[in-house]
Amino acid sequence: MKLLSTRTSTLGATFLEAVHAGLAPDGGLYVPEALPHFEDVPDLMKSGFATRSTEILHRLLGDEFPRAVIEDLARSAFTFPAPLVKVDDRISALELFHGPTLAFKDFGARFLARVLALGTGGRGRTVLTATSGDTGAAVASAFHGLPGVQVVVLYPAGRVSPLQERQFATCGGNVLALAVEGSFDDCQRLVKGAFEDAELVAELGLTSANSINIARLLAQTLYYFEAAAQADGEAPLVVSVPSGNFGNLTAGLWAQAMGAPIHAFVASTNANRVVPDYLDTGRYQPRPSVATLSNAMDVGSPSNWERIHALFKGDHDAMAAALRWGSCSDAETEATVVELDRAGYLADPHGAVAHRVLRANLRGGERGIFLATAHPAKFREALAPALGREIPLPKALGDLLSRPLLNEPLPADQAALKRRLS
Ligand SMILES: *Cc1c(COP(=O)(O)O)cnc(C)c1O
């Protein structure tokens, strides 16, 4: 698979080069030079998730990896189901939260981890990541125990939930959790500083695992095919994607370009409306994010929008014609969680946003699917008052709470980080 930078169409890379680099050298994002269009989609729909995913990945990456390696990657990364659960006569939830950290980021992070472990060629690698909570959990869990890769998670001490902290700070082994005496912005600044330190990058084989990594997006295309495979009937499918950095929607649009039978996408956001406002007005105005209930979508400058922009060649009218969109306030999100719960489906705030915006955009004769991106128990404190009941903790999370923390404190200081890593 040949990839190009969104900013310079002559800056190419192989998949593995792009995975290791993260960003293109010109600061752009890697996108496929061309996506194949599958002519045998009805046959693909008949396979199970792992078999179909192996086949699709082989068509994309077969020039770089033997089929057996791809099959092993897919089978070891995607060890959990993505069930399509009926919510009412017209709408279903694609539940993407059955992985180890109970959020859809497990799909991308587990695939990326295995690709990076493959590519180490005996040399050690260090994945350095800053987290405000969920990304650290997905990355730590995905890499834990993989040979040849050391993971370092920087997080703001005292500013993540106890459950989130347990998810990345109790692993031990190849996962080092550093509790930074500062804010999330300090953590990001330290990570950025480390990547600007050529000596450190070379010495440690420093790699990023953030959400702009192409491996994460390719893995995410696979569950859109799965959604279509599980949907019964002939009605055109409309898929609502709860969006923050817009990686998930990018993956959906790529899946559609490859032939996944999806009629339309809905870009759903919370009060962070940069993209809906752009689609409404044609003016793209990033701005500071505001905090909401669906906090993984609190993004004021969506990093993957550049990829969607590139897919439509920057044509606002084409984007506005192809997409549907909308946003939802915290009050509406909470009301939707309660309403769905009374009807027998418990959604998390991110899924609830996607459901609400989908409902407003679904037309007669269509079948709607919203992506349920996180397990509702991850938001049990926030949701309990409105629901009037406690959400039980899944056993895997409950067990975590009793595990000892293996974190180390770190001053918010570049030299201190360098000393700790060297
Ligand atoms: C990251 C995240 C999102 C947003 O996904 P993007 O790809 O950044 O648009 C939505 N829901 C949950 C639970 C997330 O963790």
CSV table of C-alpha atoms and ligand atoms in Angstrom, one decimal:
chain,number,residue,atom,x,y,z
A,1,MET,CA,0.0,0.0,0.0
A,2,LYS,CA,1.4,3.3,-1.0
A,3,LEU,CA,0.6,6.3,1.2
A,4,LEU,CA,1.0,10.0,0.5
A,5,SER,CA,1.1,13.0,2.8
A,6,THR,CA,-2.1,15.2,2.8
A,7,ARG,CA,0.2,18.2,2.3
A,8,THR,CA,2.6,17.1,-0.4
A,9,SER,CA,1.3,14.6,-2.9
A,10,THR,CA,4.8,13.6,-3.8
A,11,LEU,CA,5.8,12.6,-0.3
A,12,GLY,CA,5.2,8.8,-0.3
A,13,ALA,CA,5.8,6.0,2.2
A,14,THR,CA,5.1,2.3,2.6
A,15,PHE,CA,2.6,1.3,5.2
A,16,LEU,CA,5.3,0.2,7.7
A,17,GLU,CA,7.3,3.5,7.1
A,18,ALA,CA,4.1,5.5,7.8
A,19,VAL,CA,3.3,3.5,10.9
A,20,HIS,CA,6.7,4.2,12.3
A,21,ALA,CA,6.8,7.8,11.3
A,22,GLY,CA,3.2,8.7,12.5
A,23,LEU,CA,3.2,12.1,10.9
A,24,ALA,CA,4.6,12.7,7.4
A,25,PRO,CA,7.9,14.8,7.3
A,26,ASP,CA,5.9,17.9,6.1
A,27,GLY,CA,3.6,17.7,9.1
A,28,GLY,CA,0.8,16.2,7.0
A,29,LEU,CA,-1.1,13.0,7.6
A,30,TYR,CA,-0.6,9.8,5.6
A,31,VAL,CA,-3.5,8.8,3.4
A,32,PRO,CA,-3.8,5.9,0.8
A,33,GLU,CA,-2.7,7.0,-2.6
A,34,ALA,CA,-5.6,5.0,-3.9
A,35,LEU,CA,-8.1,2.7,-2.3
A,36,PRO,CA,-9.1,-0.5,-4.0
A,37,HIS,CA,-12.8,-1.0,-4.7
A,38,PHE,CA,-13.9,-4.5,-3.9
A,39,GLU,CA,-16.2,-6.2,-6.5
A,40,ASP,CA,-17.0,-9.2,-4.3
A,41,VAL,CA,-18.5,-7.4,-1.4
A,42,PRO,CA,-21.5,-9.9,-1.2
A,43,ASP,CA,-19.0,-12.7,-0.7
A,44,LEU,CA,-17.0,-10.8,1.8
A,45,MET,CA,-20.2,-10.2,3.8
A,46,LYS,CA,-20.6,-14.0,4.2
A,47,SER,CA,-17.3,-14.5,6.1
A,48,GLY,CA,-16.9,-14.0,9.8
A,49,PHE,CA,-15.0,-10.9,11.2
A,50,ALA,CA,-11.5,-12.4,11.4
A,51,THR,CA,-11.6,-14.1,8.0
A,52,ARG,CA,-13.0,-11.1,6.3
A,53,SER,CA,-10.6,-8.8,8.0
A,54,THR,CA,-7.6,-10.9,7.0
A,55,GLU,CA,-8.8,-10.9,3.4
A,56,ILE,CA,-9.3,-7.1,3.4
A,57,LEU,CA,-6.0,-6.4,5.1
A,58,HIS,CA,-4.2,-8.8,2.7
A,59,ARG,CA,-5.6,-6.8,-0.3
A,60,LEU,CA,-4.3,-3.6,1.3
A,61,LEU,CA,-1.0,-4.8,2.8
A,62,GLY,CA,-0.2,-7.9,0.8
A,63,ASP,CA,2.7,-6.2,-0.9
A,64,GLU,CA,4.4,-5.7,2.5
A,65,PHE,CA,3.4,-8.8,4.6
A,66,PRO,CA,2.8,-12.4,3.8
A,67,ARG,CA,-0.8,-13.6,4.2
A,68,ALA,CA,0.1,-15.7,7.2
A,69,VAL,CA,1.5,-12.7,9.1
A,70,ILE,CA,-1.6,-10.7,8.3
A,71,GLU,CA,-3.8,-13.5,9.5
A,72,ASP,CA,-1.9,-13.8,12.7
A,73,LEU,CA,-2.1,-10.0,13.2
A,74,ALA,CA,-5.9,-9.9,12.7
A,75,ARG,CA,-6.6,-13.0,14.8
A,76,SER,CA,-4.5,-11.9,17.7
A,77,ALA,CA,-5.6,-8.2,17.6
A,78,PHE,CA,-9.4,-8.7,17.2
A,79,THR,CA,-10.2,-11.2,19.9
A,80,PHE,CA,-13.6,-9.7,20.9
A,81,PRO,CA,-16.9,-9.3,19.1
A,82,ALA,CA,-18.5,-6.2,17.6
A,83,PRO,CA,-22.2,-7.1,17.9
A,84,LEU,CA,-25.0,-5.2,16.2
A,85,VAL,CA,-27.7,-4.8,18.8
A,86,LYS,CA,-31.2,-3.8,18.0
A,87,VAL,CA,-32.4,-0.7,19.8
A,88,ASP,CA,-35.8,-0.3,18.0
A,89,ASP,CA,-37.4,-1.1,14.7
A,90,ARG,CA,-35.2,1.3,12.7
A,91,ILE,CA,-32.0,1.7,14.8
A,92,SER,CA,-29.3,-0.6,16.0
A,93,ALA,CA,-26.1,0.0,18.0
A,94,LEU,CA,-22.8,-1.4,16.7
A,95,GLU,CA,-21.1,-2.1,20.1
A,96,LEU,CA,-17.4,-1.5,19.8
A,97,PHE,CA,-16.6,-1.6,23.5
A,98,HIS,CA,-16.1,-5.4,24.1
A,99,GLY,CA,-12.3,-5.1,24.1
A,100,PRO,CA,-10.1,-5.1,27.1
A,101,THR,CA,-10.4,-1.4,27.9
A,102,LEU,CA,-14.1,-1.2,27.0
A,103,ALA,CA,-13.8,1.4,24.3
A,104,PHE,CA,-13.5,1.2,20.5
A,105,LYS,CA,-9.9,2.4,20.6
A,106,ASP,CA,-8.9,-1.2,21.4
A,107,PHE,CA,-9.4,-2.1,17.8
A,108,GLY,CA,-6.9,0.4,16.4
A,109,ALA,CA,-4.4,0.2,19.3
A,110,ARG,CA,-4.2,-3.6,19.4
A,111,PHE,CA,-3.6,-3.7,15.7
A,112,LEU,CA,-1.0,-0.9,15.8
A,113,ALA,CA,0.8,-2.6,18.7
A,114,ARG,CA,1.2,-5.9,16.8
A,115,VAL,CA,2.4,-4.1,13.6
A,116,LEU,CA,5.0,-2.2,15.6
A,117,ALA,CA,6.2,-5.3,17.4
A,118,LEU,CA,6.6,-7.0,14.0
A,119,GLY,CA,8.6,-4.1,12.6
A,120,THR,CA,11.2,-3.9,15.5
A,121,GLY,CA,13.6,-6.3,13.7
A,122,GLY,CA,15.3,-7.1,17.0
A,123,ARG,CA,15.9,-3.4,17.9
A,124,GLY,CA,14.1,-2.1,20.9
A,125,ARG,CA,11.4,0.5,20.5
A,126,THR,CA,9.8,2.8,22.9
A,127,VAL,CA,6.2,4.0,22.5
A,128,LEU,CA,5.8,7.3,24.3
A,129,THR,CA,2.3,8.7,24.8
A,130,ALA,CA,0.5,11.4,26.8
A,131,THR,CA,-3.0,10.7,27.9
A,132,SER,CA,-5.9,12.4,29.6
A,133,GLY,CA,-7.3,8.9,30.3
A,134,ASP,CA,-8.6,6.6,27.7
A,135,THR,CA,-5.9,6.5,25.1
A,136,GLY,CA,-3.3,5.6,27.7
A,137,ALA,CA,-5.5,2.7,28.8
A,138,ALA,CA,-5.9,1.4,25.2
A,139,VAL,CA,-2.2,1.8,24.4
A,140,ALA,CA,-1.0,0.2,27.6
A,141,SER,CA,-3.3,-2.7,27.3
A,142,ALA,CA,-2.6,-3.2,23.6
A,143,PHE,CA,1.2,-3.3,24.1
A,144,HIS,CA,1.4,-5.1,27.5
A,145,GLY,CA,3.5,-8.2,27.2
A,146,LEU,CA,4.5,-7.7,23.5
A,147,PRO,CA,8.2,-8.4,23.0
A,148,GLY,CA,10.6,-5.7,21.9
A,149,VAL,CA,8.4,-2.7,22.8
A,150,GLN,CA,8.6,-0.6,25.9
A,151,VAL,CA,5.6,1.7,26.6
A,152,VAL,CA,5.7,4.9,28.5
A,153,VAL,CA,2.5,6.6,29.4
A,154,LEU,CA,2.5,10.2,30.8
A,155,TYR,CA,-0.6,11.4,32.6
A,156,PRO,CA,-1.5,14.3,34.8
A,157,ALA,CA,-1.2,13.1,38.4
A,158,GLY,CA,-4.6,13.2,40.2
A,159,ARG,CA,-6.5,14.3,37.1
A,160,VAL,CA,-7.6,11.0,35.6
A,161,SER,CA,-10.3,8.8,37.1
A,162,PRO,CA,-9.2,6.0,39.5
A,163,LEU,CA,-10.5,3.4,37.0
A,164,GLN,CA,-8.6,5.0,34.1
A,165,GLU,CA,-5.4,5.1,36.2
A,166,ARG,CA,-5.7,1.5,37.1
A,167,GLN,CA,-6.0,0.6,33.4
A,168,PHE,CA,-2.6,1.8,32.5
A,169,ALA,CA,-0.7,2.1,35.8
A,170,THR,CA,-1.2,-1.5,37.1
A,171,CYS,CA,0.3,-3.4,34.1
A,172,GLY,CA,4.0,-3.3,35.0
A,173,GLY,CA,6.4,-5.3,32.8
A,174,ASN,CA,7.0,-3.3,29.6
A,175,VAL,CA,4.5,-0.6,30.6
A,176,LEU,CA,5.9,2.4,32.6
A,177,ALA,CA,3.3,4.8,33.9
A,178,LEU,CA,4.6,8.3,34.8
A,179,ALA,CA,2.4,10.5,36.9
A,180,VAL,CA,3.4,14.0,35.8
A,181,GLU,CA,3.1,16.7,38.4
A,182,GLY,CA,1.1,19.0,36.1
A,183,SER,CA,-1.7,19.1,33.6
A,184,PHE,CA,-2.5,17.1,30.5
A,185,ASP,CA,-1.0,20.0,28.4
A,186,ASP,CA,2.2,19.6,30.4
A,187,CYS,CA,2.2,15.9,29.5
A,188,GLN,CA,1.7,16.7,25.8
A,189,ARG,CA,4.5,19.3,25.9
A,190,LEU,CA,6.9,16.7,27.4
A,191,VAL,CA,6.1,14.2,24.8
A,192,LYS,CA,6.5,16.7,22.0
A,193,GLY,CA,9.8,17.8,23.5
A,194,ALA,CA,11.0,14.2,23.6
A,195,PHE,CA,10.2,13.7,19.9
A,196,GLU,CA,12.1,16.9,19.1
A,197,ASP,CA,15.2,15.5,20.8
A,198,ALA,CA,17.0,13.7,18.0
A,199,GLU,CA,19.4,12.0,20.4
A,200,LEU,CA,16.6,10.5,22.5
A,201,VAL,CA,14.6,9.5,19.4
A,202,ALA,CA,17.5,7.6,18.0
A,203,GLU,CA,18.6,6.1,21.3
A,204,LEU,CA,15.2,4.7,22.3
A,205,GLY,CA,13.7,4.1,18.8
A,206,LEU,CA,10.9,6.5,19.9
A,207,THR,CA,7.5,6.0,18.3
A,208,SER,CA,4.2,7.6,18.9
A,209,ALA,CA,0.9,5.6,19.1
A,210,ASN,CA,-1.5,8.5,18.8
A,211,SER,CA,-4.7,8.5,16.9
A,212,ILE,CA,-3.3,9.9,13.7
A,213,ASN,CA,-1.4,6.6,13.1
A,214,ILE,CA,-2.4,5.0,9.9
A,215,ALA,CA,-2.5,1.5,11.4
A,216,ARG,CA,-5.2,2.5,13.7
A,217,LEU,CA,-7.4,3.8,11.0
A,218,LEU,CA,-7.0,0.7,8.7
A,219,ALA,CA,-8.1,-1.5,11.6
A,220,GLN,CA,-11.1,0.7,12.1
A,221,THR,CA,-12.3,0.3,8.5
A,222,LEU,CA,-13.0,-3.4,9.3
A,223,TYR,CA,-15.9,-3.0,11.6
A,224,TYR,CA,-17.9,-1.0,9.1
A,225,PHE,CA,-17.9,-4.1,6.9
A,226,GLU,CA,-18.9,-6.0,10.0
A,227,ALA,CA,-21.8,-3.7,10.7
A,228,ALA,CA,-23.1,-4.1,7.1
A,229,ALA,CA,-22.6,-7.9,7.4
A,230,GLN,CA,-24.8,-8.1,10.5
A,231,ALA,CA,-27.5,-5.8,9.3
A,232,ASP,CA,-30.4,-7.7,7.8
A,233,GLY,CA,-32.8,-6.5,5.1
A,234,GLU,CA,-32.4,-4.3,2.1
A,235,ALA,CA,-32.9,-0.9,3.6
A,236,PRO,CA,-30.1,1.6,2.9
A,237,LEU,CA,-27.7,1.8,5.9
A,238,VAL,CA,-27.0,5.2,7.5
A,239,VAL,CA,-24.2,5.1,10.1
A,240,SER,CA,-23.8,7.7,12.8
A,241,VAL,CA,-20.2,8.2,14.1
A,242,PRO,CA,-19.7,10.0,17.5
A,243,SER,CA,-16.7,12.2,16.5
A,244,GLY,CA,-13.9,14.0,18.2
A,245,ASN,CA,-10.7,13.8,16.2
A,246,PHE,CA,-12.6,12.3,13.3
A,247,GLY,CA,-10.4,9.3,12.9
A,248,ASN,CA,-13.4,7.0,13.2
A,249,LEU,CA,-15.4,8.8,10.5
A,250,THR,CA,-12.3,8.8,8.2
A,251,ALA,CA,-12.1,5.0,8.6
A,252,GLY,CA,-15.8,4.7,7.8
A,253,LEU,CA,-15.5,6.8,4.6
A,254,TRP,CA,-12.5,4.7,3.5
A,255,ALA,CA,-14.5,1.5,4.1
A,256,GLN,CA,-17.3,3.0,2.0
A,257,ALA,CA,-14.9,3.9,-0.8
A,258,MET,CA,-13.7,0.3,-0.7
A,259,GLY,CA,-17.3,-0.9,-1.2
A,260,ALA,CA,-18.7,-1.4,2.3
A,261,PRO,CA,-22.5,-1.1,1.6
A,262,ILE,CA,-23.2,2.0,3.6
A,263,HIS,CA,-25.5,4.6,2.1
A,264,ALA,CA,-24.6,7.6,4.2
A,265,PHE,CA,-22.6,8.8,7.2
A,266,VAL,CA,-23.7,11.1,10.0
A,267,ALA,CA,-21.0,13.2,11.6
A,268,SER,CA,-22.2,13.6,15.2
A,269,THR,CA,-20.5,15.8,17.8
A,270,ASN,CA,-21.2,17.2,21.2
A,271,ALA,CA,-21.0,21.0,21.9
A,272,ASN,CA,-17.5,21.0,20.2
A,273,ARG,CA,-19.1,21.9,16.8
A,274,VAL,CA,-16.1,22.8,14.7
A,275,VAL,CA,-17.0,20.4,12.0
A,276,PRO,CA,-20.8,20.8,12.0
A,277,ASP,CA,-20.3,24.5,11.8
A,278,TYR,CA,-17.9,24.1,8.9
A,279,LEU,CA,-20.4,21.9,7.1
A,280,ASP,CA,-23.1,24.5,7.7
A,281,THR,CA,-21.1,27.6,6.7
A,282,GLY,CA,-18.0,26.6,4.8
A,283,ARG,CA,-15.8,28.3,7.3
A,284,TYR,CA,-13.3,26.0,9.2
A,285,GLN,CA,-12.6,27.6,12.6
A,286,PRO,CA,-10.8,25.5,15.2
A,287,ARG,CA,-11.2,26.8,18.7
A,288,PRO,CA,-10.5,25.7,22.3
A,289,SER,CA,-12.5,22.7,23.3
A,290,VAL,CA,-15.2,22.8,26.0
A,291,ALA,CA,-15.7,20.0,28.5
A,292,THR,CA,-18.8,17.8,28.0
A,293,LEU,CA,-20.2,14.5,29.3
A,294,SER,CA,-18.9,12.7,26.1
A,295,ASN,CA,-15.4,13.8,27.0
A,296,ALA,CA,-13.5,11.7,24.5
A,297,MET,CA,-15.1,13.9,21.9
A,298,ASP,CA,-14.0,17.2,23.5
A,299,VAL,CA,-11.8,18.3,20.6
A,300,GLY,CA,-11.5,21.8,19.3
A,301,SER,CA,-9.1,21.2,16.5
A,302,PRO,CA,-9.8,17.7,15.1
A,303,SER,CA,-6.5,16.2,13.9
A,304,ASN,CA,-8.0,13.8,11.4
A,305,TRP,CA,-10.2,16.4,9.6
A,306,GLU,CA,-7.3,17.0,7.3
A,307,ARG,CA,-7.7,13.4,6.0
A,308,ILE,CA,-11.5,13.9,5.3
A,309,HIS,CA,-10.7,17.2,3.7
A,310,ALA,CA,-8.2,15.4,1.4
A,311,LEU,CA,-10.6,12.7,0.6
A,312,PHE,CA,-13.1,15.3,-0.8
A,313,LYS,CA,-10.2,17.3,-2.3
A,314,GLY,CA,-11.1,20.2,-0.1
A,315,ASP,CA,-14.5,20.6,-1.9
A,316,HIS,CA,-16.9,21.9,0.8
A,317,ASP,CA,-20.0,21.4,-1.4
A,318,ALA,CA,-19.1,17.7,-2.1
A,319,MET,CA,-18.6,17.1,1.6
A,320,ALA,CA,-21.9,18.8,2.5
A,321,ALA,CA,-23.6,16.7,-0.1
A,322,ALA,CA,-22.1,13.4,1.0
A,323,LEU,CA,-22.4,13.8,4.8
A,324,ARG,CA,-25.2,14.4,7.2
A,325,TRP,CA,-24.3,16.1,10.5
A,326,GLY,CA,-25.4,17.5,13.8
A,327,SER,CA,-24.5,18.1,17.4
A,328,CYS,CA,-26.1,17.6,20.8
A,329,SER,CA,-25.8,19.4,24.2
A,330,ASP,CA,-25.1,17.6,27.5
A,331,ALA,CA,-28.7,18.0,28.5
A,332,GLU,CA,-29.8,16.3,25.3
A,333,THR,CA,-27.2,13.6,25.7
A,334,GLU,CA,-28.3,12.9,29.2
A,335,ALA,CA,-32.0,12.9,28.2
A,336,THR,CA,-31.2,10.4,25.4
A,337,VAL,CA,-29.3,8.1,27.8
A,338,VAL,CA,-32.4,8.1,30.1
A,339,GLU,CA,-34.8,7.6,27.2
A,340,LEU,CA,-32.9,4.8,25.7
A,341,ASP,CA,-32.5,3.1,29.1
A,342,ARG,CA,-36.3,3.2,29.6
A,343,ALA,CA,-36.7,1.6,26.2
A,344,GLY,CA,-34.3,-1.2,27.3
A,345,TYR,CA,-30.9,0.0,25.9
A,346,LEU,CA,-28.2,1.4,28.1
A,347,ALA,CA,-25.9,3.7,26.1
A,348,ASP,CA,-22.8,5.6,27.1
A,349,PRO,CA,-22.8,9.4,26.5
A,350,HIS,CA,-20.8,9.1,23.2
A,351,GLY,CA,-23.2,6.5,21.8
A,352,ALA,CA,-26.1,8.6,23.0
A,353,VAL,CA,-24.8,11.6,21.0
A,354,ALA,CA,-24.6,9.4,17.9
A,355,HIS,CA,-28.0,8.1,18.5
A,356,ARG,CA,-29.6,11.5,18.9
A,357,VAL,CA,-28.0,13.0,15.9
A,358,LEU,CA,-28.8,9.9,13.8
A,359,ARG,CA,-32.5,10.0,14.8
A,360,ALA,CA,-32.7,13.6,13.6
A,361,ASN,CA,-31.1,12.6,10.2
A,362,LEU,CA,-32.7,9.3,9.4
A,363,ARG,CA,-35.1,9.4,6.4
A,364,GLY,CA,-38.0,7.1,5.6
A,365,GLY,CA,-37.1,3.6,4.5
A,366,GLU,CA,-33.5,3.8,5.9
A,367,ARG,CA,-32.0,1.7,8.6
A,368,GLY,CA,-29.8,3.5,11.1
A,369,ILE,CA,-26.7,2.3,13.0
A,370,PHE,CA,-24.9,4.3,15.6
A,371,LEU,CA,-21.5,3.4,16.9
A,372,ALA,CA,-21.5,2.6,20.6
A,373,THR,CA,-17.9,3.5,21.3
A,374,ALA,CA,-17.6,3.1,25.1
A,375,HIS,CA,-19.1,0.8,27.7
A,376,PRO,CA,-21.6,2.7,29.8
A,377,ALA,CA,-20.0,1.5,33.0
A,378,LYS,CA,-17.0,3.8,32.2
A,379,PHE,CA,-19.4,6.7,32.9
A,380,ARG,CA,-21.2,5.3,35.9
A,381,GLU,CA,-20.6,8.2,38.2
A,382,ALA,CA,-21.8,10.8,35.7
A,383,LEU,CA,-24.9,8.8,34.6
A,384,ALA,CA,-26.1,7.3,37.9
A,385,PRO,CA,-28.1,10.4,39.1
A,386,ALA,CA,-30.0,10.8,35.9
A,387,LEU,CA,-30.7,7.1,35.5
A,388,GLY,CA,-31.7,6.8,39.2
A,389,ARG,CA,-29.7,3.6,39.5
A,390,GLU,CA,-26.2,2.3,39.6
A,391,ILE,CA,-24.5,0.8,36.5
A,392,PRO,CA,-22.8,-2.5,37.5
A,393,LEU,CA,-19.1,-2.6,36.8
A,394,PRO,CA,-18.0,-5.4,34.5
A,395,LYS,CA,-15.9,-8.0,36.3
A,396,ALA,CA,-12.7,-7.1,34.4
A,397,LEU,CA,-12.9,-3.5,35.6
A,398,GLY,CA,-14.0,-4.4,39.2
A,399,ASP,CA,-10.9,-6.7,39.5
A,400,LEU,CA,-8.7,-3.8,38.3
A,401,LEU,CA,-9.7,-1.6,41.2
A,402,SER,CA,-8.0,-4.0,43.7
A,403,ARG,CA,-4.7,-4.1,41.8
A,404,PRO,CA,-1.7,-2.0,43.2
A,405,LEU,CA,-0.6,1.1,41.3
A,406,LEU,CA,2.9,0.7,39.8
A,407,ASN,CA,3.3,4.4,38.7
A,408,GLU,CA,6.2,6.7,39.3
A,409,PRO,CA,6.0,10.4,39.9
A,410,LEU,CA,7.7,12.8,37.4
A,411,PRO,CA,8.2,16.5,37.6
A,412,ALA,CA,6.8,18.4,34.6
A,413,ASP,CA,10.3,18.9,33.4
A,414,GLN,CA,11.9,17.9,30.1
A,415,ALA,CA,15.3,17.1,31.6
A,416,ALA,CA,13.7,14.9,34.2
A,417,LEU,CA,11.9,12.9,31.5
A,418,LYS,CA,15.1,12.5,29.5
A,419,ARG,CA,16.9,11.2,32.6
A,420,ARG,CA,14.2,8.7,33.4
A,421,LEU,CA,14.1,7.4,29.8
A,422,SER,CA,17.8,7.2,29.1
B,1,LIG,C1,-11.9,8.6,20.9
B,1,LIG,C2,-13.3,8.4,21.1
B,1,LIG,C3,-14.3,9.0,20.3
B,1,LIG,C4,-14.0,9.9,19.1
B,1,LIG,O1,-13.4,9.2,18.1
B,1,LIG,P1,-12.5,10.0,16.9
B,1,LIG,O2,-11.9,9.0,16.1
B,1,LIG,O3,-11.5,10.8,17.7
B,1,LIG,O4,-13.5,10.9,16.2
B,1,LIG,C5,-15.6,8.7,20.5
B,1,LIG,N1,-16.0,7.9,21.5
B,1,LIG,C6,-15.1,7.4,22.4
B,1,LIG,C7,-15.6,6.6,23.5
B,1,LIG,C8,-13.7,7.6,22.2
B,1,LIG,O5,-12.8,7.1,23.1
